[in-house]
Short mmCIF file of C-alpha atoms in Angstrom, two decimals:
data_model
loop_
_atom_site.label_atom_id
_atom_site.label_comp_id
_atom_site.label_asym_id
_atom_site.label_seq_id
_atom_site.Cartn_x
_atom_site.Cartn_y
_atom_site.Cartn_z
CA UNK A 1 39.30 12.35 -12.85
CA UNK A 2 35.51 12.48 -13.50
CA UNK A 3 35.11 12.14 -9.94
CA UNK A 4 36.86 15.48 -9.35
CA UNK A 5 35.24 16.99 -11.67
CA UNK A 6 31.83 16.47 -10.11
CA UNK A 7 33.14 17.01 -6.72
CA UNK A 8 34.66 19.99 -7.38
CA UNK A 9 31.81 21.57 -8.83
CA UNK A 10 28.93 20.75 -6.80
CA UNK A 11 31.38 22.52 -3.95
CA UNK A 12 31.91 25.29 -5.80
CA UNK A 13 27.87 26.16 -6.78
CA UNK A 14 27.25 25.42 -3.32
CA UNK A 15 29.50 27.12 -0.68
CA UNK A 16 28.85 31.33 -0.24
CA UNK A 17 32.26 31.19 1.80
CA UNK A 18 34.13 29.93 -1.12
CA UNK A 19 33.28 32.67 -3.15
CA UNK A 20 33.15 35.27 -0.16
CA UNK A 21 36.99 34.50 1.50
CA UNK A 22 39.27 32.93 -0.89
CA UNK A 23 40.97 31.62 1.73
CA UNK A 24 41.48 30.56 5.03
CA UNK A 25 40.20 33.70 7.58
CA UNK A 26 44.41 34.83 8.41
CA UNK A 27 44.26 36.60 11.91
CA UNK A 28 47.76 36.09 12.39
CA UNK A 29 48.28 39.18 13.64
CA UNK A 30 46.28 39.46 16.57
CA UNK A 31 47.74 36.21 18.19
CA UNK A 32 49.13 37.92 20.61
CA UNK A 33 46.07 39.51 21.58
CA UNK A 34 44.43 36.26 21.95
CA UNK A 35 46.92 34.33 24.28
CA UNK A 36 49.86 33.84 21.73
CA UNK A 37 52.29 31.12 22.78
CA UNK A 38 55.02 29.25 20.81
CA UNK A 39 54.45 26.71 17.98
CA UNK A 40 55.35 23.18 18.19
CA UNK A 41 54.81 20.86 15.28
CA UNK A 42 54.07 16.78 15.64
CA UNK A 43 52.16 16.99 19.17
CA UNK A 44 50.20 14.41 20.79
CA UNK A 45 46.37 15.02 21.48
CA UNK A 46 46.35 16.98 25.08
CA UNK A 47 42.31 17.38 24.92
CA UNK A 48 41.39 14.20 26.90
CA UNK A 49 38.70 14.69 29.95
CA UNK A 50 38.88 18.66 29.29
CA UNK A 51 35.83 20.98 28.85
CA UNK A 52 36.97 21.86 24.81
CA UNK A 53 34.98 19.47 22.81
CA UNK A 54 30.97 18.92 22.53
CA UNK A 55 28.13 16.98 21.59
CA UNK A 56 28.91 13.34 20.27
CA UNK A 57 32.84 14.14 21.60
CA UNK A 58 32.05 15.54 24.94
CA UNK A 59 35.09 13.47 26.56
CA UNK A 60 37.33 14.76 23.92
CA UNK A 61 38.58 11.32 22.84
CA UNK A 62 40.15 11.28 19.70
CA UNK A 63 39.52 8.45 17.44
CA UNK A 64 36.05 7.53 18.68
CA UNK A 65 33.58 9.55 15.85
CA UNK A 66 34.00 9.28 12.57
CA UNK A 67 34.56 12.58 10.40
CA UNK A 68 32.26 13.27 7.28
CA UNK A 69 31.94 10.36 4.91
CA UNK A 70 34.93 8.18 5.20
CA UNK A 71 35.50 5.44 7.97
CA UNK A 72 39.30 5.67 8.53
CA UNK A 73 38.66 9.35 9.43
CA UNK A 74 38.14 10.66 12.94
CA UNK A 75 36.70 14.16 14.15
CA UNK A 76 36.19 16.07 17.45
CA UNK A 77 33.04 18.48 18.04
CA UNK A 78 34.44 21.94 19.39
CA UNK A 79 33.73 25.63 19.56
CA UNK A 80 35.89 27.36 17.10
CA UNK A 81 36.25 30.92 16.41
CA UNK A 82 34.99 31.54 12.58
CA UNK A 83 35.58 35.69 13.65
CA UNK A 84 38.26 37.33 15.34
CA UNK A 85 38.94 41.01 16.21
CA UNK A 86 40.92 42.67 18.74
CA UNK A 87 37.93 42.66 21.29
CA UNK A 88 36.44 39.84 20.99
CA UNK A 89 35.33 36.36 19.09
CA UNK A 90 32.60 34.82 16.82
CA UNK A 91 32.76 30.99 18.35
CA UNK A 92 30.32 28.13 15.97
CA UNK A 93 30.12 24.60 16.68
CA UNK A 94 32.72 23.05 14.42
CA UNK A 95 33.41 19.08 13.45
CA UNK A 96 37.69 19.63 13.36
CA UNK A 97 37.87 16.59 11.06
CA UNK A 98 41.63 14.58 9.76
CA UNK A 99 41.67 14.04 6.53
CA UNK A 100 43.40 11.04 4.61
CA UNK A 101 44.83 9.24 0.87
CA UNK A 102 46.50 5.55 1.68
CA UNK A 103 50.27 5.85 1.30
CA UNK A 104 49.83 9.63 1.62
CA UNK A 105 49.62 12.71 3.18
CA UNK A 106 46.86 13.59 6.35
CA UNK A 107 45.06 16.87 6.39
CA UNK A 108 42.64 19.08 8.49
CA UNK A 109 39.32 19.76 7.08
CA UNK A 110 36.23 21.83 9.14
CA UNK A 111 32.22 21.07 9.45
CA UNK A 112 29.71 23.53 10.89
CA UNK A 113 27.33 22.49 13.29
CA UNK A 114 23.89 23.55 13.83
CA UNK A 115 22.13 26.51 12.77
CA UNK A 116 23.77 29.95 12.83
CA UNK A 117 21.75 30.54 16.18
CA UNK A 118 23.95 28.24 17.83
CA UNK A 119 26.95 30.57 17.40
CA UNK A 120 27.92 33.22 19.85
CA UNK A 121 30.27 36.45 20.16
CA UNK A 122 32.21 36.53 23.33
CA UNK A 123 33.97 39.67 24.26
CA UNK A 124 36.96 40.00 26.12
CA UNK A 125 37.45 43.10 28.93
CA UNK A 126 34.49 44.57 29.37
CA UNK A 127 33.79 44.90 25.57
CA UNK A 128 29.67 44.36 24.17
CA UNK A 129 27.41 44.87 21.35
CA UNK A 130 27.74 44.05 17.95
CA UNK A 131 31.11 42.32 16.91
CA UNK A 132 32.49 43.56 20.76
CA UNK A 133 32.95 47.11 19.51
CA UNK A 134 31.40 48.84 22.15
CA UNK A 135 34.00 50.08 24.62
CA UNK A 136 33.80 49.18 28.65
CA UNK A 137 31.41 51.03 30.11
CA UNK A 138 29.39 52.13 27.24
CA UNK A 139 27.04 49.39 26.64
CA UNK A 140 23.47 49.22 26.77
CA UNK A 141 22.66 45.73 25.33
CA UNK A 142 22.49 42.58 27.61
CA UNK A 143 21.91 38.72 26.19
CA UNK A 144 21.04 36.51 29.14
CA UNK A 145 20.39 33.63 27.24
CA UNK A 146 22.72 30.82 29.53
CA UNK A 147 25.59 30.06 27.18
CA UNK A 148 26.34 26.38 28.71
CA UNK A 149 28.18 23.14 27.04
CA UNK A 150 25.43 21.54 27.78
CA UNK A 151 23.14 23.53 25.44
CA UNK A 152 25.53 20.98 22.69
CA UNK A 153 24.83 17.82 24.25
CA UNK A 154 22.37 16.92 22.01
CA UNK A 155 24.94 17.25 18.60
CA UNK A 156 25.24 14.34 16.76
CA UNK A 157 28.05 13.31 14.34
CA UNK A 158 27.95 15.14 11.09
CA UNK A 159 27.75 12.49 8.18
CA UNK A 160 28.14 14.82 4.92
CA UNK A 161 28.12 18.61 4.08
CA UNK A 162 30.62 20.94 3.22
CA UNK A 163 34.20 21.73 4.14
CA UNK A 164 33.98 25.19 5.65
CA UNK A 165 38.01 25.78 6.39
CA UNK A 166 37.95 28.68 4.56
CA UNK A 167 35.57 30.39 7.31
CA UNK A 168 37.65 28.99 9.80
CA UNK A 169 39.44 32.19 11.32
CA UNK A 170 43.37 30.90 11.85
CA UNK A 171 46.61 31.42 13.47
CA UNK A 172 48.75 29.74 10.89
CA UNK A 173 47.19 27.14 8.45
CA UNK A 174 48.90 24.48 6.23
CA UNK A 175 51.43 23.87 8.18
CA UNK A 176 53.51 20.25 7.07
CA UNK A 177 55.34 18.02 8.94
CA UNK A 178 55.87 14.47 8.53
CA UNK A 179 56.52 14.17 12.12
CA UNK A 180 58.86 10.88 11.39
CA UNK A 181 56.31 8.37 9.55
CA UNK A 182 57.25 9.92 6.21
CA UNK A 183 54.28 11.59 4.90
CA UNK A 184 52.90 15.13 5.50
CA UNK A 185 50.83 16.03 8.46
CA UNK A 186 48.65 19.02 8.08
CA UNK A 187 48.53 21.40 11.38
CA UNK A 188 46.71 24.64 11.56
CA UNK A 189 46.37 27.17 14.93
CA UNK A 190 42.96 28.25 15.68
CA UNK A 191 41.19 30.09 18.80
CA UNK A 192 38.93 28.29 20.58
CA UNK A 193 36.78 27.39 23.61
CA UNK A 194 38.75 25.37 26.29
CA UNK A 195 36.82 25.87 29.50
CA UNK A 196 33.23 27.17 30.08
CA UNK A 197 32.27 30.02 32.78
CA UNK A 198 30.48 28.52 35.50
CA UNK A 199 27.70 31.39 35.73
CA UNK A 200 26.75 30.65 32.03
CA UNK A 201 27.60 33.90 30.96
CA UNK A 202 30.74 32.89 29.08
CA UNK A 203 34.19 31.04 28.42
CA UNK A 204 38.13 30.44 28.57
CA UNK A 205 39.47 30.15 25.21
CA UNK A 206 42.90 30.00 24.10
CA UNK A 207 44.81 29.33 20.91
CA UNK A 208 44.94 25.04 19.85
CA UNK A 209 47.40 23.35 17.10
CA UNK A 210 45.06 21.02 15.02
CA UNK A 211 47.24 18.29 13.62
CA UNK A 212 46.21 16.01 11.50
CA UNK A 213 47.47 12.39 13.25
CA UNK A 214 48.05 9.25 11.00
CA UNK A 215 49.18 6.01 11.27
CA UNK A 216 48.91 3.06 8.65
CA UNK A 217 50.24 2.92 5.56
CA UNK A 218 48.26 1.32 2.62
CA UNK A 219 45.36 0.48 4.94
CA UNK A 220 45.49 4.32 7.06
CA UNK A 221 43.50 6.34 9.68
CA UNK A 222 43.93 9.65 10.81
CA UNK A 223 42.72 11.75 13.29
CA UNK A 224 42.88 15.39 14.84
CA UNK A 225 45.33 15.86 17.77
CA UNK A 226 44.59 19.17 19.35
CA UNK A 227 47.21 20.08 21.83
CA UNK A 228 47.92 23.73 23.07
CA UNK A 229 50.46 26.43 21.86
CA UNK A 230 53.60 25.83 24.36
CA UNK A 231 52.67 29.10 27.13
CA UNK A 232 49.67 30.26 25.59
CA UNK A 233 47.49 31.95 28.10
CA UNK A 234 43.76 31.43 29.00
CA UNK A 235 41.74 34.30 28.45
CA UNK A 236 38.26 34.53 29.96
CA UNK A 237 35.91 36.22 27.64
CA UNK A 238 31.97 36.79 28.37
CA UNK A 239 28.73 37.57 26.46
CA UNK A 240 27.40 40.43 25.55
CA UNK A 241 26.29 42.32 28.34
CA UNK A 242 28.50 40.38 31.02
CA UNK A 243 32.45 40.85 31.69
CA UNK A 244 34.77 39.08 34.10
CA UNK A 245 34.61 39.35 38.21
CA UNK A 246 37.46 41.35 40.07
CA UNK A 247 38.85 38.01 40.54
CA UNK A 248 38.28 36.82 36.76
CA UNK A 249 36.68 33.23 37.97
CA UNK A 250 33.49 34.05 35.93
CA UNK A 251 31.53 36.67 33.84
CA UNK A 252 28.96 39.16 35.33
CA UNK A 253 26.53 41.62 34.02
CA UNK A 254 27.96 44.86 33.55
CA UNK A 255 24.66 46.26 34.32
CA UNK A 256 22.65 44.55 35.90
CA UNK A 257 19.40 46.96 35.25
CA UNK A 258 19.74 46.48 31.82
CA UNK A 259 20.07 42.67 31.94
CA UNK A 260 16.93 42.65 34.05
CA UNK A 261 15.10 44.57 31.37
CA UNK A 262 16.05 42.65 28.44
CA UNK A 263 13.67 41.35 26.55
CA UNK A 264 11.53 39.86 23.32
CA UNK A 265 11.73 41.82 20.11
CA UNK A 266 8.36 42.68 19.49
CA UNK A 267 6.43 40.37 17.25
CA UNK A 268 8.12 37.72 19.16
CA UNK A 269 6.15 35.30 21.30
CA UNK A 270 4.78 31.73 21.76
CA UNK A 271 9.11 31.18 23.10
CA UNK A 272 8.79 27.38 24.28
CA UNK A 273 11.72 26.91 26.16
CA UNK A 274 11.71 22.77 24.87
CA UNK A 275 12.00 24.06 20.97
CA UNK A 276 14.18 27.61 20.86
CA UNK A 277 16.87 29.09 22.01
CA UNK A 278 17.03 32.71 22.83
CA UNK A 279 19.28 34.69 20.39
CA UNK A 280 20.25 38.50 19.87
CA UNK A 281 19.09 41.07 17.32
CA UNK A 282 21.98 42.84 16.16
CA UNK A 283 22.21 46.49 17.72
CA UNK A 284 19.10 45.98 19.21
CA UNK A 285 18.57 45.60 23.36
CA UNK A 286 15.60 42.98 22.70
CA UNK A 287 15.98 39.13 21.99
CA UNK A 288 14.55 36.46 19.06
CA UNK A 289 14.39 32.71 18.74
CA UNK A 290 15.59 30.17 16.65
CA UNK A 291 14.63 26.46 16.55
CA UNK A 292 16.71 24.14 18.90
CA UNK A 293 18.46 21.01 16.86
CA UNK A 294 20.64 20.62 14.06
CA UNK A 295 18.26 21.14 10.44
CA UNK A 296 15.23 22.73 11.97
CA UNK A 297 13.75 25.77 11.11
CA UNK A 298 10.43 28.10 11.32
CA UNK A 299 7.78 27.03 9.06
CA UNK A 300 7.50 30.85 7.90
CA UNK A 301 7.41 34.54 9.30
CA UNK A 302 3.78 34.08 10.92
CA UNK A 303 4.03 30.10 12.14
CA UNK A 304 6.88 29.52 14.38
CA UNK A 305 6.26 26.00 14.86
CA UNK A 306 9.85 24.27 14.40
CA UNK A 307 9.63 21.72 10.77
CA UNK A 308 12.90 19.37 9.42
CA UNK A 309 14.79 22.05 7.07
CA UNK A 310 17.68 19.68 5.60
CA UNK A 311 20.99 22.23 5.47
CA UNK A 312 22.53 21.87 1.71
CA UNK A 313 23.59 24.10 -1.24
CA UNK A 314 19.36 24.53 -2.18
CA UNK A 315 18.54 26.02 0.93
CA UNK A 316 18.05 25.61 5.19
CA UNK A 317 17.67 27.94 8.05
CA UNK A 318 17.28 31.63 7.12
CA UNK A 319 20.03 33.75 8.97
CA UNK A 320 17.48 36.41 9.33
CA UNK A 321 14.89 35.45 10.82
CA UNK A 322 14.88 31.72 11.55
CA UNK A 323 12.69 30.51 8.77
CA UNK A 324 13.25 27.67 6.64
CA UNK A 325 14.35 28.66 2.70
CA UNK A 326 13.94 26.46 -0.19
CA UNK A 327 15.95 28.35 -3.35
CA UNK A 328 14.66 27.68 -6.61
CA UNK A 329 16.44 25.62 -9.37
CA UNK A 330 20.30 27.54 -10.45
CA UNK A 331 20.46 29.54 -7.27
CA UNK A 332 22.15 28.72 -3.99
CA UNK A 333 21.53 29.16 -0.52
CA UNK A 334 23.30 31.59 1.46
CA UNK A 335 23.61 30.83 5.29
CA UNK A 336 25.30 34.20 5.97
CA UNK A 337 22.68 36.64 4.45
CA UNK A 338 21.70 39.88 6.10
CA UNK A 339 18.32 40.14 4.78
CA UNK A 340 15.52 38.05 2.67
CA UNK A 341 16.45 39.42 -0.12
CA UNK A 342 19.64 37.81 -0.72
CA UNK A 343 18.89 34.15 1.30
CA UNK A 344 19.31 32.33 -2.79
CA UNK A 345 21.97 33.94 -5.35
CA UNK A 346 22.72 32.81 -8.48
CA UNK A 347 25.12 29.74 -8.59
CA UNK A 348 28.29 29.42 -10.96
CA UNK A 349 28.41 26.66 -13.32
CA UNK A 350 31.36 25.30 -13.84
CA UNK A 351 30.96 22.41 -17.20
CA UNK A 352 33.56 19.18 -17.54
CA UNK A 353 36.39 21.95 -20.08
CA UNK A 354 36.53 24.34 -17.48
CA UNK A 355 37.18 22.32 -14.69
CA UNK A 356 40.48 20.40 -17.21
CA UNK A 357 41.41 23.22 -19.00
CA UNK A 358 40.36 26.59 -16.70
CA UNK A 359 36.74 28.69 -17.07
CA UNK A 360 35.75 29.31 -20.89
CA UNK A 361 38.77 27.52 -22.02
CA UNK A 362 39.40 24.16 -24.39
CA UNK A 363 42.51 22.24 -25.22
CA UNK A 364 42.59 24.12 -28.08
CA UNK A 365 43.28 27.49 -26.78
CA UNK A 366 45.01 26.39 -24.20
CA UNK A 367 47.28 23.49 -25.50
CA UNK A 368 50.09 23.33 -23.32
CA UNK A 369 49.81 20.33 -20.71
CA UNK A 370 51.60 22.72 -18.07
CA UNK A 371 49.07 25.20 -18.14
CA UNK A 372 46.08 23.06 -18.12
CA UNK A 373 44.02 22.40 -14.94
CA UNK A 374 43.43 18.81 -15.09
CA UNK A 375 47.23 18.17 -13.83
CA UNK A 376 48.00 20.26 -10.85
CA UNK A 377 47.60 18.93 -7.32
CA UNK A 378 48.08 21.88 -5.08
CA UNK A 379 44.80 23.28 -4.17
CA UNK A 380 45.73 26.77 -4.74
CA UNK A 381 47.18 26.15 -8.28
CA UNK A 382 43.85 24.34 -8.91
CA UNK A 383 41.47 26.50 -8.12
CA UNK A 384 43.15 29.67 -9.52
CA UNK A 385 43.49 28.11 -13.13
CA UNK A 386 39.81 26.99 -12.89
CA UNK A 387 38.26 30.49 -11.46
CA UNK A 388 41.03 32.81 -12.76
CA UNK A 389 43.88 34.67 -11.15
CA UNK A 390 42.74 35.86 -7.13
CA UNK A 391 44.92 38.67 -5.75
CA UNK A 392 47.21 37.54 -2.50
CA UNK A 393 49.35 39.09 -0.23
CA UNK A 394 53.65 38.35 -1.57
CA UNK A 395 54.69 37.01 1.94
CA UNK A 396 52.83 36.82 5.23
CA UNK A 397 54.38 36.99 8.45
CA UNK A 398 54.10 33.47 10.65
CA UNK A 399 53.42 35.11 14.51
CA UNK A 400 54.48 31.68 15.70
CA UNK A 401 58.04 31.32 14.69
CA UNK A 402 58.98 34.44 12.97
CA UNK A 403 59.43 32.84 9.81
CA UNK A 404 57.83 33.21 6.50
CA UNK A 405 55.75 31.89 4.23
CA UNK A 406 55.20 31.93 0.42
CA UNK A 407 51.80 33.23 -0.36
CA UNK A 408 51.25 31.40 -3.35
CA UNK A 409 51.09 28.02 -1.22
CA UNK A 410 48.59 28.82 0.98
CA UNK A 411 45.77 26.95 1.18
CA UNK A 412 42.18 27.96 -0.20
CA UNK A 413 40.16 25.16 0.09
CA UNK A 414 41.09 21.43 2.01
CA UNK A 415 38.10 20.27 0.21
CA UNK A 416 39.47 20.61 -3.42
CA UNK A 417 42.65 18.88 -1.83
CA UNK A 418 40.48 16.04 -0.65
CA UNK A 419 38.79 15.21 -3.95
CA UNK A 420 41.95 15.83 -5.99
CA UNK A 421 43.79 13.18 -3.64
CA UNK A 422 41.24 10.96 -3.24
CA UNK A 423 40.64 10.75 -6.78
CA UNK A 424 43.05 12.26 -9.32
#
């Protein structure tokens, strides 16, 4: 149980998302919207030889990386939507990772790539600017930067780092089925990239079912199958600035004046084409850089030369301008701030009691074995006793079948599940 305990709270002191979402990212209701399709539980991996995965899993071959830290796990490298709205999608490279406990269940856990530079909105139907809110026709920002698979091919496998499910925007999550071996199988939908646009300008992408494969019993493996909802549709979306031909076979610029005219932010040169990649200003017609590679940042505002800036809960690469942050001793880094001034906050302490018996509580005030942390499983359960009561929805609507699902089992956090299974 100690082993939880520590876990459990470096995770919690040193994941923003946690604290920011709660839970998984539900965009159940615009399914439709994004291809839709039917749900099927227990199918076999259907992402062999396709364009969907990246980097170290370019041939989409399940069962050939390892995931984060264990050796009878597996992972695939994709682009996954962390951001959905009716217009358009925030895609990141993602590690889709299977999870496992000998003579147990299997489930899905997430790893983020890269630096936040590496992430890209792609708009469906004509749509631009910021978050794909600008309405056909009405645009006046262009990114040319080539969006290619190949600018992943040099993503390695992801050893360590955090779970980031809960960022991960989804269908339907923590979905079970034993699919006939006995034990639970974790499957989750999620939007993401299956083919890439041959101009460079953007993607298909279509809704996947994750499932989390095993096989094995005391001595297990497991691995993600990602197989498509059953008559989902393909839907071409493009960068900003771009939308698809007459005969929707690629994306082109919308105008192609202002594409012509983008250009540097100003304040921005010495771009070496060998160490950055070319990245948008929000709401701004002019472009920035980032460092290329996973853990590399600018030494500072006024020396953009590109230094190792290892990604943990301490610090990495600034989200606002590219330069490496170091936080000081009881803050943590936040990889989704929106300005300098809150890159470190303050991080929550959680001591050895309030991880057994729930946040400022003992076994004396709170003496009854059913009410004490230390003893439930479900991740939800867990994590609300520790942190305190978090408001949910009563029922949410599952697109996929129709059917519904009770709020108070949905899953906040595959990474608490992992350490309570793997030690409790």
């Amino acid at each position: 149980m100690n082993k939880v305990f520590l876990s459990l709270m470096v995770f919690l002191s040193m994941s923003p998302a946690f604290a920011v979402t709660g839970k998984s990212v539900s965009v159940t209701s615009l399914f439709p919207v994004w291809g839709g399709g039917n749900w099927s539980s227990c199918g076999s991996h259907a992402l062999g030889g396709s364009e969907a995965c990246i980097g170290a899993t370019k041939d989409c071959e399940t069962k050939k990386m390892n995931a984060r830290v264990y050796p009878d796990e597996y992972a695939l490298q994709m682009m996954v939507a962390v951001n959905v709205n009716q217009h358009g999608a925030y895609f990141c490279p993602i590690q889709v990772e299977a999870k496992n406990k000998n003579k147990g269940d299997a489930w899905t856990e997430y790893a983020q790539l890269g630096n936040p530079a590496d992430c890209r909105w792609l708009c469906k139907d004509g749509y631009s600017g910021d978050n794909c809110s600008v309405a056909p026709g009405s645009g006046t920002t262009c990114n040319p930067a080539e969006f290619k698979r190949s600018n992943y091919d040099n993503f390695k496998r992801l050893a360590s780092g955090a779970n980031v499910e809960n960022s991960i925007a989804m269908f339907s999550w923590n979905q079970y089925n034993d699919c006939g071996v006995s034990k639970e199988q974790e499957h989750d939908g999620i939007l993401a990239i299956t083919r890439w646009a041959p101009g460079g300008h953007g993607a298909w992408v279509q809704p996947l079912i994750v499932r989390a494969q095993r096989e094995g019993w005391k001595d297990m493996i497991s691995w993600p199958a990602v197989y498509y909802f059953t008559g989902a549709t393909e839907i071409l979306a493009c960068v900003d600035g771009y939308e698809p031909n007459a005969g929707g076979t690629d994306c082109v610029a919308i105008n192609e004046t202002i594409c012509a005219e983008a250009k540097m932010c100003p304040g921005w040169t010495g771009f070496d084409e060998g160490l950055h990649m070319v990245v948008q200003s929000a709401g701004k017609n002019c472009f920035e850089f980032r460092c290329k590679g996973e853990n590399m940042a600018f030494a500072s505002t006024t020396d953009r030369s590109c230094i190792e800036c290892p990604n943990n809960s301490r610090g990495g690469m600034s989200p606002v301008d590219g330069t490496c942050v170091k936080c000081d001793s009881g803050k943590v880094f936040n990889n989704k701030a929106t300005s300098t001034a809150t890159h470190c906050g303050e991080a929550i302490a959680y001591t050895k009691s309030d991880m057994q018996y729930g946040k400022g509580k003992t076994k004396n005030n709170n003496p009854d074995v059913a009410n004490q942390c230390w003893t439930m499983t479900a991740t939800d359960e867990y994590r609300e006793c520790v942190m305190g009561p978090q408001t949910k929805p009563a029922v949410l609507k599952k697109a996929v079948s129709g059917n519904t699902i009770d709020a108070t089992k949905l899953k906040v956090s595959s990474i608490t599940t992992t350490n309570i299974k793997k030690f409790n």
